[in-house]
Coordinates of C-alpha atoms and ligand atoms in Angstrom, one line a residue:
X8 CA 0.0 0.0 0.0
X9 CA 2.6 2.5 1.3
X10 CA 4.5 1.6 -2.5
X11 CA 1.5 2.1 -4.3
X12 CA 0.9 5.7 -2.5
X13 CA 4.5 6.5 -3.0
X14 CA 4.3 5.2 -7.0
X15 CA 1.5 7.2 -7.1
X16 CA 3.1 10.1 -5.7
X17 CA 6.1 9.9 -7.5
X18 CA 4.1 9.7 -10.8
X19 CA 1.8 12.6 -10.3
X20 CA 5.3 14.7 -9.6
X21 CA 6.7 13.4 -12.6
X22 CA 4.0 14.2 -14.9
X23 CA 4.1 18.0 -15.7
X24 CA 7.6 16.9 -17.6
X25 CA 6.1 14.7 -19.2
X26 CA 5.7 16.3 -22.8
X27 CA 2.9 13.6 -23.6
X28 CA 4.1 13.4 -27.4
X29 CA 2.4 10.4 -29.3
X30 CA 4.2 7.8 -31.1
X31 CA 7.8 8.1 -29.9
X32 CA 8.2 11.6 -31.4
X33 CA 10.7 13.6 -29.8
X34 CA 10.4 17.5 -31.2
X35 CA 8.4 20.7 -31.0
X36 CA 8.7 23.4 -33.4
X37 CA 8.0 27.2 -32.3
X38 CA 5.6 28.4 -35.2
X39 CA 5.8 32.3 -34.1
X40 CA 3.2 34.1 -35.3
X41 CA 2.3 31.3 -37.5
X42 CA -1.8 32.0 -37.7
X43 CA -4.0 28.9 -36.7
X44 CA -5.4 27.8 -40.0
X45 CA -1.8 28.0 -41.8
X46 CA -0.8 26.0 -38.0
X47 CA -3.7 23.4 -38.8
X48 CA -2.3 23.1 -42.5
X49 CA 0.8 22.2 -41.3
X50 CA -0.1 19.6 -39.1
X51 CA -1.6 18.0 -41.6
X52 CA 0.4 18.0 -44.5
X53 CA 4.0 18.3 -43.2
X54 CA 4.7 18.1 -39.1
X55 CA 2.4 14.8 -38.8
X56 CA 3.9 13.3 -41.9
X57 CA 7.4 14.2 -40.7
X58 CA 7.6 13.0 -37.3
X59 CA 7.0 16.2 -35.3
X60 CA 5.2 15.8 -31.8
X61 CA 3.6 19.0 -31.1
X62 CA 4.0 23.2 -32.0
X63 CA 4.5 26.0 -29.5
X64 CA 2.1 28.0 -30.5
X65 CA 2.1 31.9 -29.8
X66 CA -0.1 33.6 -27.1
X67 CA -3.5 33.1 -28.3
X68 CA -5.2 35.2 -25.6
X69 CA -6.5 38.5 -26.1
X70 CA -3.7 41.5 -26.4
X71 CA -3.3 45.1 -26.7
X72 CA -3.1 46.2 -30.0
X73 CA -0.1 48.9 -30.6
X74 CA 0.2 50.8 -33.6
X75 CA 3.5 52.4 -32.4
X76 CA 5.5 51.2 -33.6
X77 CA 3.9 49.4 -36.0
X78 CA 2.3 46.1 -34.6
X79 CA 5.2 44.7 -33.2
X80 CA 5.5 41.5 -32.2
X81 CA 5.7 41.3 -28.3
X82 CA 2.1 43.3 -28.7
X83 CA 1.0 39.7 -27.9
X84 CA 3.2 39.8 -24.5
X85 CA 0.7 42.5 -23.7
X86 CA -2.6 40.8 -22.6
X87 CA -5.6 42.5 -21.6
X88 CA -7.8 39.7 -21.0
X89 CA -8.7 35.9 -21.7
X90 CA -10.3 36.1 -24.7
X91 CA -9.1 33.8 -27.4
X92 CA -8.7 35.9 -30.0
X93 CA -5.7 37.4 -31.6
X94 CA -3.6 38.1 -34.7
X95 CA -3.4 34.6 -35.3
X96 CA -6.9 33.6 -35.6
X97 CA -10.5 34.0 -33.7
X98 CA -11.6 31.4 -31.5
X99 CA -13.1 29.0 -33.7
X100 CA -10.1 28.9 -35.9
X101 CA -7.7 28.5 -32.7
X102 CA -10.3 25.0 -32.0
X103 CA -10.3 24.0 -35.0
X104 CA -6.8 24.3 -35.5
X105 CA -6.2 22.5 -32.1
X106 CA -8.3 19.4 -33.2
X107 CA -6.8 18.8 -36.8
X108 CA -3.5 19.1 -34.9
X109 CA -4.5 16.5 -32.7
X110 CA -5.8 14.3 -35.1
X111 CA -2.4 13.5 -37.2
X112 CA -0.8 13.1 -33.3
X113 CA 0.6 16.8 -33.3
X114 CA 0.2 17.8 -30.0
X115 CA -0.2 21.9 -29.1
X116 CA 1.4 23.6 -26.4
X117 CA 0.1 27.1 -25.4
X118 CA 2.5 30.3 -24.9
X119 CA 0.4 31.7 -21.5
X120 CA 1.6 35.2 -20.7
X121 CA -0.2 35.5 -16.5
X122 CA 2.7 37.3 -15.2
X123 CA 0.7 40.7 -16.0
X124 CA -0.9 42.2 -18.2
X125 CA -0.3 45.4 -20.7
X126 CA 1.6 48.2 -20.3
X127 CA 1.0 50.8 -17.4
X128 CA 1.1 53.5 -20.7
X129 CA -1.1 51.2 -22.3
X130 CA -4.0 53.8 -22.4
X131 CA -8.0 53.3 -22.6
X132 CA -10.0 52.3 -25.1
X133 CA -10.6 48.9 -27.6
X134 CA -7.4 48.9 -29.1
X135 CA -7.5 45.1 -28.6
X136 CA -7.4 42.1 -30.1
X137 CA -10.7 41.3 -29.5
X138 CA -12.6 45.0 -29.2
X139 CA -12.6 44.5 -25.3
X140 CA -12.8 47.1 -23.7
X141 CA -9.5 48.2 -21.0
X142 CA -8.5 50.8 -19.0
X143 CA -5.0 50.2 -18.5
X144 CA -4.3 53.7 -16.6
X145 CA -6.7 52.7 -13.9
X146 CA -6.1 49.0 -14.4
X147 CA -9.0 47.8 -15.4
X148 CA -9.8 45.1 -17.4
X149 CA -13.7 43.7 -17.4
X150 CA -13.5 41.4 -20.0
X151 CA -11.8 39.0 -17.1
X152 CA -12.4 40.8 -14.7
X153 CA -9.3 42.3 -13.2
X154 CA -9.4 45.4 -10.8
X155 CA -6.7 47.8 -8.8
X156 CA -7.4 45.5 -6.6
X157 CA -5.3 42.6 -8.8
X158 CA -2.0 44.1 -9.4
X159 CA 1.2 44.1 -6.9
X160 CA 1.8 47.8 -6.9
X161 CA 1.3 47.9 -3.0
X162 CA 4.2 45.2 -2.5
X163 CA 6.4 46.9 -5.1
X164 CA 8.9 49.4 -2.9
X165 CA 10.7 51.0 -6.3
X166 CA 10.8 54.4 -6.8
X167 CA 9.3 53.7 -10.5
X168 CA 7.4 51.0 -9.7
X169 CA 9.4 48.7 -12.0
X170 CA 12.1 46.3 -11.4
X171 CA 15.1 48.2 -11.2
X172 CA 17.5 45.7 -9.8
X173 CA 17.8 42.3 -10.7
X174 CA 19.5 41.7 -7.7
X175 CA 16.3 42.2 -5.7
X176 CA 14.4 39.3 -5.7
X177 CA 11.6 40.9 -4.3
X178 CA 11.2 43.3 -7.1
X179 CA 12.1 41.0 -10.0
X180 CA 8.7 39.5 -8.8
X181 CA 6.3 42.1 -7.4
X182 CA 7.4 45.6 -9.2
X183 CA 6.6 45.7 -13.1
X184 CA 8.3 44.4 -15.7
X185 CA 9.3 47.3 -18.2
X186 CA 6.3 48.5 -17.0
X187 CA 3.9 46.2 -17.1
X188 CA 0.9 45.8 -14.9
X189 CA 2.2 43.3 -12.4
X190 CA -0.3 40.5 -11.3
X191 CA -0.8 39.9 -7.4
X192 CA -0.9 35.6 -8.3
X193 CA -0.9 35.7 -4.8
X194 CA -4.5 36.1 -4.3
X195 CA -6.5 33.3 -5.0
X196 CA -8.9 35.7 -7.5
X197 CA -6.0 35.9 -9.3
X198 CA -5.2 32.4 -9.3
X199 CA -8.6 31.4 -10.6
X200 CA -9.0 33.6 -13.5
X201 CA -5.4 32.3 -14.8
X202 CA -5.9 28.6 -13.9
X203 CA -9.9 29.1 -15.6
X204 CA -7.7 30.6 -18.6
X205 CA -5.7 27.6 -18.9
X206 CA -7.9 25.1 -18.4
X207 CA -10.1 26.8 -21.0
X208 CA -7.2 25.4 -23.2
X209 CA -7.0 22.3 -21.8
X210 CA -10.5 21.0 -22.2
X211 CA -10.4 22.1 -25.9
X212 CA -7.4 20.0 -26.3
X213 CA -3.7 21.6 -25.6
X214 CA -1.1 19.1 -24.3
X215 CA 0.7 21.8 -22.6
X216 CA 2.0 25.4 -21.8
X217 CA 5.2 27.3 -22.3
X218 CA 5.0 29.7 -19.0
X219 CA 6.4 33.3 -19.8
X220 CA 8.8 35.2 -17.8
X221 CA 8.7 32.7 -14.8
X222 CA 11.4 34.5 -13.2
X223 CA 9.2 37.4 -12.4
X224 CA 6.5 35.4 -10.5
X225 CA 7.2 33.3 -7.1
X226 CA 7.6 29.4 -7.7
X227 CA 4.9 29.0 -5.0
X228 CA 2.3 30.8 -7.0
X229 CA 3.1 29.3 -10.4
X230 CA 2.8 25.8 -8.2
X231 CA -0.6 27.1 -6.7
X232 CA -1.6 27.8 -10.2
X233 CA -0.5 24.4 -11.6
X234 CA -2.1 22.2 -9.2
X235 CA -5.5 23.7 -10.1
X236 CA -5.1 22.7 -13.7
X237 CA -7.4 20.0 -15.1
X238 CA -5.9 16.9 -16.8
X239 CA -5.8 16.8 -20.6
X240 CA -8.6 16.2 -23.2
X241 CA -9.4 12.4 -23.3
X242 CA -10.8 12.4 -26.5
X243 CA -6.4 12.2 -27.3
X244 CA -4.7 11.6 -24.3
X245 CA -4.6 8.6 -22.3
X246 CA -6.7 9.4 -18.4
X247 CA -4.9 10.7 -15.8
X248 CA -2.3 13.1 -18.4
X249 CA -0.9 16.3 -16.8
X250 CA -0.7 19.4 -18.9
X251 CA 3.3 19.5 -19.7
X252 CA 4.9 22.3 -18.4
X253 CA 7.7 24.3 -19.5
X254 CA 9.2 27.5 -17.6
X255 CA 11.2 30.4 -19.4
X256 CA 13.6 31.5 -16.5
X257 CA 16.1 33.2 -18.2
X258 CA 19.1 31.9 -16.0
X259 CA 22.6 32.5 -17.7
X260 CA 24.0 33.1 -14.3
X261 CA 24.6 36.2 -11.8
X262 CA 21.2 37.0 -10.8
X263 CA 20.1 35.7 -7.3
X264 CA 17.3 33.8 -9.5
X265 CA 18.1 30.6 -10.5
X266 CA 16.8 27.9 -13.0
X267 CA 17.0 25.7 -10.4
X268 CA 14.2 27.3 -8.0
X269 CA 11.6 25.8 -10.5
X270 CA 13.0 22.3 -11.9
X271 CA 10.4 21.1 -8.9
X272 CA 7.3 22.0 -10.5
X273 CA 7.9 21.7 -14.1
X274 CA 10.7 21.7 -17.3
X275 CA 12.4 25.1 -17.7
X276 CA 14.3 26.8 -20.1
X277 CA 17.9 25.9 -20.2
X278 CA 18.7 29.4 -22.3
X279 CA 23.0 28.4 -21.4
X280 CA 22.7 26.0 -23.9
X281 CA 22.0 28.1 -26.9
X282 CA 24.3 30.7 -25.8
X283 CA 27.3 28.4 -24.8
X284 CA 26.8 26.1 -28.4
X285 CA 26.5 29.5 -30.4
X286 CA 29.8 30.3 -29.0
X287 CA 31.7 26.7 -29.6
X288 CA 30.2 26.8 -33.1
X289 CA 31.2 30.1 -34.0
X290 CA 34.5 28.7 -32.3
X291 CA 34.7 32.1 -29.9
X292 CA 37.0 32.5 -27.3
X293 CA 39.1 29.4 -28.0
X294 CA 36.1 27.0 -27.9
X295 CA 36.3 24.1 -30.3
X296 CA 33.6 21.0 -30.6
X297 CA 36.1 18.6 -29.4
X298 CA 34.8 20.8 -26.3
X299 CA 31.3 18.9 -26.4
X300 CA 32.4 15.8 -24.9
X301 CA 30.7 16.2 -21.6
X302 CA 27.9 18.7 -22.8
X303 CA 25.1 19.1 -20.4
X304 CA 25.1 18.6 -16.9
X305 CA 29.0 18.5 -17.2
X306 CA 28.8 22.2 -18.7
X307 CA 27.2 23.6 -15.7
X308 CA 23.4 22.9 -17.0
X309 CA 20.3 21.5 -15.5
X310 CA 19.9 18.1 -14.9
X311 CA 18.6 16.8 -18.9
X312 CA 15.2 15.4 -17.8
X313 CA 14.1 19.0 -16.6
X314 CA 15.5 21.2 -19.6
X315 CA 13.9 22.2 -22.4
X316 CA 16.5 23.2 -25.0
X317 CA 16.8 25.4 -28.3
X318 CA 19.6 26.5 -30.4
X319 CA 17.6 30.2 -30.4
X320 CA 14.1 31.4 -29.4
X321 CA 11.9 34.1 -31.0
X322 CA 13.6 36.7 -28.4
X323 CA 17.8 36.1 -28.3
X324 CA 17.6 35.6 -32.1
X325 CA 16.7 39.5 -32.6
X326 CA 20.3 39.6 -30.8
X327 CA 19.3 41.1 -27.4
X328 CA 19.5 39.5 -23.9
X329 CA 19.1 36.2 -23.5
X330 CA 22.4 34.7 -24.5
X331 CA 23.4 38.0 -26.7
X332 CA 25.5 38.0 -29.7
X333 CA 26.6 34.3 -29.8
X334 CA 23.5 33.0 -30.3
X335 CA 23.3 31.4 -33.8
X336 CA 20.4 31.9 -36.0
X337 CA 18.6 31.2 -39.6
X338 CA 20.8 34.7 -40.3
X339 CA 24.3 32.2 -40.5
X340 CA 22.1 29.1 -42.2
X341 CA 25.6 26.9 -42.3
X342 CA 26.3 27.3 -38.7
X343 CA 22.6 27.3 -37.8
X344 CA 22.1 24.2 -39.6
X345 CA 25.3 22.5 -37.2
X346 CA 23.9 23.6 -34.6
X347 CA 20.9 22.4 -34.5
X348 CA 21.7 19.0 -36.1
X349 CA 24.2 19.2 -32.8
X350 CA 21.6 19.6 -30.6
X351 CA 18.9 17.2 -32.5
X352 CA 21.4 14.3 -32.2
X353 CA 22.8 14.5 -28.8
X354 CA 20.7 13.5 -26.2
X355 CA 20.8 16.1 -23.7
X356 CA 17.2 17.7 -22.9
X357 CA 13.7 18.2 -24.7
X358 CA 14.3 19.8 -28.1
X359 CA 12.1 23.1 -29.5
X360 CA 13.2 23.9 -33.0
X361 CA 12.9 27.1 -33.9
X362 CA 10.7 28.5 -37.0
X363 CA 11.2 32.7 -37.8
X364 CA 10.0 35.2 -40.3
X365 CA 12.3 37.4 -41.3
X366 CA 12.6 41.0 -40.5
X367 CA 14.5 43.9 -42.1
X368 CA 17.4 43.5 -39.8
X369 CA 19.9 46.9 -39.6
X370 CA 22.1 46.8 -37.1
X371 CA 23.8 50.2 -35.8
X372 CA 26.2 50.0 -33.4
X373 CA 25.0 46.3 -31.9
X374 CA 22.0 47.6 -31.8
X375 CA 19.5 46.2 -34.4
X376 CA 16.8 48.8 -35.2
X377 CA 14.4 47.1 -36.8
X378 CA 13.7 43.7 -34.0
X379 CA 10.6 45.1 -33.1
X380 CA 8.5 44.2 -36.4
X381 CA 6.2 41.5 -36.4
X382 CA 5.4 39.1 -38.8
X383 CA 4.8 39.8 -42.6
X384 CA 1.3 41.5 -42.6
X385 CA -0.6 43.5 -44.6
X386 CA -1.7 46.9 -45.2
X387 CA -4.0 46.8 -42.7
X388 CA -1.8 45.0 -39.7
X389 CA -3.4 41.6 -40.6
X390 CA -0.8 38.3 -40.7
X391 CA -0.3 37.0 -44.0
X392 CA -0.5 33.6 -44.9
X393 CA 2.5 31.0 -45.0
X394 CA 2.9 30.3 -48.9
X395 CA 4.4 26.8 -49.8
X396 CA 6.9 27.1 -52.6
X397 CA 6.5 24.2 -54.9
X398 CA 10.0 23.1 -53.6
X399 CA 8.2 22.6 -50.1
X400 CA 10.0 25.9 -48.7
X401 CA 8.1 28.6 -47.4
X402 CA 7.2 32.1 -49.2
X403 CA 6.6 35.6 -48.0
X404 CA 9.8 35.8 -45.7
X405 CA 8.8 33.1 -43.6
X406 CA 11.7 31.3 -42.8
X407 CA 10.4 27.8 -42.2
X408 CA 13.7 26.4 -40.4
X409 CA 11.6 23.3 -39.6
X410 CA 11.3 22.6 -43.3
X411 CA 14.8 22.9 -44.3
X412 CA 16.0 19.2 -45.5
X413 CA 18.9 19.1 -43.1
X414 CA 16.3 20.0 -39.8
X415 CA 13.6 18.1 -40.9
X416 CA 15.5 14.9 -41.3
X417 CA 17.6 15.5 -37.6
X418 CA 14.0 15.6 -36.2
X419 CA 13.4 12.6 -37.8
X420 CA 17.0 11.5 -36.7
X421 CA 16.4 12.4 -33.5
X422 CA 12.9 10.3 -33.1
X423 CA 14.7 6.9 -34.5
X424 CA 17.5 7.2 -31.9
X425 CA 15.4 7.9 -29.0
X426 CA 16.3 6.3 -25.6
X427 CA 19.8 5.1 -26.9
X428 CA 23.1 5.9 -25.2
X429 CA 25.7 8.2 -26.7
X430 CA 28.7 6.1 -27.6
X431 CA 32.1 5.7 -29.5
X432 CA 32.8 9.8 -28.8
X433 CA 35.5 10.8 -30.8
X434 CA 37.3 14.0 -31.4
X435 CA 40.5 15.1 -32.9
X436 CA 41.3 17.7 -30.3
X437 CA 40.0 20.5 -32.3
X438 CA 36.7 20.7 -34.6
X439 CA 35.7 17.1 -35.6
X440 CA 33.7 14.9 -33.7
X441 CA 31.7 12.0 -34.3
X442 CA 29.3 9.8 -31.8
X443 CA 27.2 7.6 -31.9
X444 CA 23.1 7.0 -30.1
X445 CA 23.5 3.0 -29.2
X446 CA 23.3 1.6 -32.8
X447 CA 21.2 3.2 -34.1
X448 CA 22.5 6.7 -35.6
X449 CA 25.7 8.0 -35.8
X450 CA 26.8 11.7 -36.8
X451 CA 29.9 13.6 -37.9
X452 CA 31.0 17.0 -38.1
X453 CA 34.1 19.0 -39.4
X454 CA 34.0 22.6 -38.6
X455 CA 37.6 22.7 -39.4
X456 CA 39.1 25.1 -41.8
X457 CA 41.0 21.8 -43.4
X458 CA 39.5 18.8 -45.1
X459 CA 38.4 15.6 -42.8
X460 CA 39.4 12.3 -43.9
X461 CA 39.2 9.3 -40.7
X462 CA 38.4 5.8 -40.5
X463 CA 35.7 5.7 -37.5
X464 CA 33.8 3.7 -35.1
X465 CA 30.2 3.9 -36.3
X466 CA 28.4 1.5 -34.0
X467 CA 26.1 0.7 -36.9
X468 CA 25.0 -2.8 -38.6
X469 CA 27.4 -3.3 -42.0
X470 CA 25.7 -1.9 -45.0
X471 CA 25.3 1.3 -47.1
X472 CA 23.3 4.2 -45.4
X473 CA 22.3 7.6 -47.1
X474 CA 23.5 11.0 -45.2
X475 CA 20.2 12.4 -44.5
X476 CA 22.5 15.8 -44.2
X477 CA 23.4 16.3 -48.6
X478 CA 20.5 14.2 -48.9
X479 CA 18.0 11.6 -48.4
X480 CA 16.5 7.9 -48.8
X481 CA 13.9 8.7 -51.7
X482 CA 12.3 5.7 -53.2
X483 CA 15.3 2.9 -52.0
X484 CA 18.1 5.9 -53.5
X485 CA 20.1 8.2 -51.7
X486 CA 20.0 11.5 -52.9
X487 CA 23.0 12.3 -51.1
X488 CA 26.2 11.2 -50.1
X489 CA 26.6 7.0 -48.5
X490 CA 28.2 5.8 -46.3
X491 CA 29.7 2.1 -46.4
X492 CA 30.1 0.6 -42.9
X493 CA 32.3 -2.1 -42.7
X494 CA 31.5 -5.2 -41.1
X495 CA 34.2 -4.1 -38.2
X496 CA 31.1 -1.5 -37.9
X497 CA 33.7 0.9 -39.1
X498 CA 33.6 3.6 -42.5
X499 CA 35.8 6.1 -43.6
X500 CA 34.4 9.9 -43.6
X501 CA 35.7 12.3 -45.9
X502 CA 33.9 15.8 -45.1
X503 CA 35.9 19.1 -46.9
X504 CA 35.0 22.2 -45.2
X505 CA 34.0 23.2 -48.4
X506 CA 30.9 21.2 -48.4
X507 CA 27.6 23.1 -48.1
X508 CA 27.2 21.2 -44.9
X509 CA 30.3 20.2 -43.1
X510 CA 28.4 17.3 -41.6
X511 CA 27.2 14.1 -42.0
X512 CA 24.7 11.7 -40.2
X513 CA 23.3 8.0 -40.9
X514 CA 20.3 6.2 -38.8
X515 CA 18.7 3.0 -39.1
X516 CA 15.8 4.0 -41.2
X517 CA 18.5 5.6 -43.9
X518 CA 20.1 2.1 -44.6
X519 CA 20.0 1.4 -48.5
Ligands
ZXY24 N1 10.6 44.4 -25.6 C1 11.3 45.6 -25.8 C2 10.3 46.7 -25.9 C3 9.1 46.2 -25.3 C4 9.2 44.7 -25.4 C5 12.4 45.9 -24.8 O1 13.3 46.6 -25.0 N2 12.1 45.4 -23.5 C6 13.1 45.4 -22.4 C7 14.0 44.2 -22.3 C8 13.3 42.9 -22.4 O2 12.5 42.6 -21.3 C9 11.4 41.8 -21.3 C10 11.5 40.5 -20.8 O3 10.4 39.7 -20.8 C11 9.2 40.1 -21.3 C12 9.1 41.4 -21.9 C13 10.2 42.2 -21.9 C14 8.1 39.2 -21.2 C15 6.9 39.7 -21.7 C16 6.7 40.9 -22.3 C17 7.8 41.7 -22.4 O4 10.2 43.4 -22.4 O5 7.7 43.0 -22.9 O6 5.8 38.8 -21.6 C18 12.7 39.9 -20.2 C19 12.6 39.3 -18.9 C20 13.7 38.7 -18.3 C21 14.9 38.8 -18.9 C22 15.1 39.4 -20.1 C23 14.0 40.0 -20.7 O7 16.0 38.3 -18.2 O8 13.6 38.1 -17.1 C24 11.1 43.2 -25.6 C25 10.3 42.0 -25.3 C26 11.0 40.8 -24.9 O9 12.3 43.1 -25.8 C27 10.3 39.6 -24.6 C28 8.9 39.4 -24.8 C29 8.4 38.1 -24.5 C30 9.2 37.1 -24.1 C31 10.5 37.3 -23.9 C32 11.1 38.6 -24.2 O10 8.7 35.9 -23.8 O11 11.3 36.3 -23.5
CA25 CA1 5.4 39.5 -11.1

């Protein structure tokens, strides 16, 4: 009996880590901005098909609607009530996007902003996503409803009322973020309307929630908040599933707030990784990949079954905060492209891939002037579409990482290795490394200014596979290069830096 409580126990503590991703999938991909019927599309014909277990999606709840500048896109940071309605869709849309998702196993994971809500300077009016009503100057918001009475300002001792120090734990929690009106998640009002917002979600069928800003609430409230939450939808998710849970603390060390103070109640952001990886790949300050033999825990990050990892997010890619100018984005494909196959084969933490728009980047000084502007839109404000080229990329100036051959197949890479070891590291001291996960995939890189040629330890059954890097397995051919292991489980790799990609990677699926 006194097992069964403590299985139980240890199960129900377990679960919010649990990412609940059908059919041994292993990936999410952030679509930012992406609107809810191009999201549903997607499902359909593309992340399904392709082995991708759910989407970050981005905030769908109602927002402040600023015109300057000109719609930007943390507008959506800015909520002023529940409401599901935004500049990616109404609510019907956002339901119907969440049930085709589901449908082809793609599981949806909500971006919930319930640190605050807009702007103090956010005005009056129905400037909103919805047309709801706010007054932001005497902080009201009916459409919840939220009062004065809801906001921290009386446990806020700044002069400005916003954080000022981040060495003050008190006020990186209870003053305002850059201003914004501060939520008392304290009271149990509070708690209510955010937990009825989420479980809104859950009902119609989310899997999950990426929690903004975490670092700016108490861990006790967020866990207050949590354990209110319902358990998932099961019309697609087995009884009993937990909402996963995922925390953005940005923690790159020397603030008093740590990572660490919320690996109890859920997965949280390990933003070190980009940053650190960005600078071995860009080989900065001496770092080379021979450098990634003990990555993870060994580098100083969180334990792996509690991190939630990403080569770049839609806020350190713009080149600010949050891991700064190492960070490597779709900006410097080749590297980008290293990185994240780095990241997709090693098996260090839950994996988010990243997909962008572009913007009309002009930097001055460090500074880029234009990481403000949202995603392409027209005339009028309104998202455009996501085009798909007849070569399956994406139009418009959406990026579509997620589609590019070399992602796409690390995903898939990434899903047929899962739960082996790494083995058979190897390095040359500098630039190349290989590994293997069990015997089941292998992977080498050469970033290198010279040519690679080395006789290596593959782990693999004999036989000819197809690099699902140059290429892939189409109909039995490989469009690529193959690779010949031996029956010593050995092949010879030649990679020349001069290569589009400077890397190469086999699994068992990509046999010939
Ligand atoms: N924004 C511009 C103008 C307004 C929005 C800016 O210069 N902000 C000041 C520096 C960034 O600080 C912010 C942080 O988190 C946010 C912010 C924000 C979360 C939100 C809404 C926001 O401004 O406006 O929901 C932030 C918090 C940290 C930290 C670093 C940054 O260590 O604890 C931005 C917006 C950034 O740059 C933003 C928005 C949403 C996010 C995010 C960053 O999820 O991670
Ligand atoms: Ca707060």
């Amino acid at each position: 009996m006194k097992l069964l409580i403590l299985a139980a126990l240890f199960g129900l503590s377990l679960a919010q880590f649990d990412a609940n991703i059908k059919n041994g999938r292993t990936a999410i991909v952030h679509l930012f901005e992406w609107r809810w019927a191009d999201i549903a599309a997607e499902c359909e014909r593309y992340l399904g098909p392709n082995g991708f277990g759910g989407v970050q999606i981005s905030p769908p709840s109602e927002s402040i609607i600023v015109t300057s500048p000109w719609h930007p896109w943390w507008q959506r940071y800015q909520p002023i009530g529940y409401n599901l309605c935004s500049r990616s869709g109404n609510e019907n849309e956002l339901r119907d996007m969440i049930t085709r998702c589901n449908n082809v196993g793609v599981n949806i994971y909500v971006d919930a902003v319930i640190n605050h809500m807009c702007g103090a300077g956010g005005g009056s009016g129905t400037h909103s996503s919805c047309g709801s009503y706010f007054d932001a100057n005497s902080k009201d918001f009916p459409s919840v409803p939220y009062s004065s009475l809801d906001f921290n300002d009386g446990k806020c001792n700044t002069g400005s009322g916003n954080i000022e120090n981040y060495n003050d734990i008190n006020q990186v929690r209870n003053c305002r973020l850059v201003g914004l009106l501060d939520l008392a998640l304290e009271k149990d009002y509070v708690r209510g309307k955010v937990a009825d917002y989420m479980n809104k979600l859950i009902d119609i069928g989310v899997a999950g929630f990426r929690v903004d800003a975490c670092k700016h609430m108490w861990p006790g409230d967020l866990s207050a908040v949590y354990g209110r939450l319902h358990n998932l939808n099961t019309q697609w998710f087995p009884s009993g599933s937990k909402p996963f849970i995922f925390q953005e603390v940005i923690d790159l060390g020397g603030e008093p707030i740590t990572a660490g103070e919320y690996t109890g109640i859920g997965r949280v952001t390990e933003f070190k990784y980009g940053a650190k990886l960005g600078n071995v790949i860009r080989r900065w300050n001496g770092e080379k990949l021979a450098y990634l033999k003990n990555w993870g825990e060994g580098w100083g990050f969180m334990a792996s079954d509690k991190a939630l990892v990403f080569v770049d997010n839609h806020d350190n890619q713009r080149g600010h905060g949050a891991g700064g100018a190492s960070i490597v984005t779709f900006w410097d494909s080749r590297l980008y492209k290293m990185a994240v196959g780095f990241m997709l084969a090693h098996p260090y933490g839950f994996t988010r891939v990243m997909s962008s728009y572009r913007w009309d980047r002009n930097i001055v000084n460090g500074v880029d002037q234009n990481d403000w502007q949202g995603p392409p839109s027209n005339s009028d404000g309104s998202t455009k579409p996501v085009p798909i080229n007849p070569d399956s990329t994406c139009g418009d100036n959406w990026v579509c990482e997620h589609r590019w051959r070399q992602i796409k197949n690390m995903v898939a890479f990434r899903n047929v290795v899962n739960g082996q070891p790494l083995s058979n590291w190897w390095d040359n001291g500098s630039n190349q490394i290989s590994f293997s996960r069990g015997s089941r995939g292998f992977i080498v890189f050469n970033n290198d200014d010279g040519e690679m040629n080395a006789t290596l330890t593959t782990g693999m059954a004999a036989g000819t596979y197809c690099d699902v890097i140059s290429g892939q397995k189409e109909s039995g051919r490989c469009t690529g290069k193959e690779v010949v292991v031996g029956g010593d489980g050995r092949a010879t790799i030649r990679i020349s830096n001069l290569d589009e990609d400077p890397f190469i990677a086999i699994h068992a699926d990509s046999k010939l």
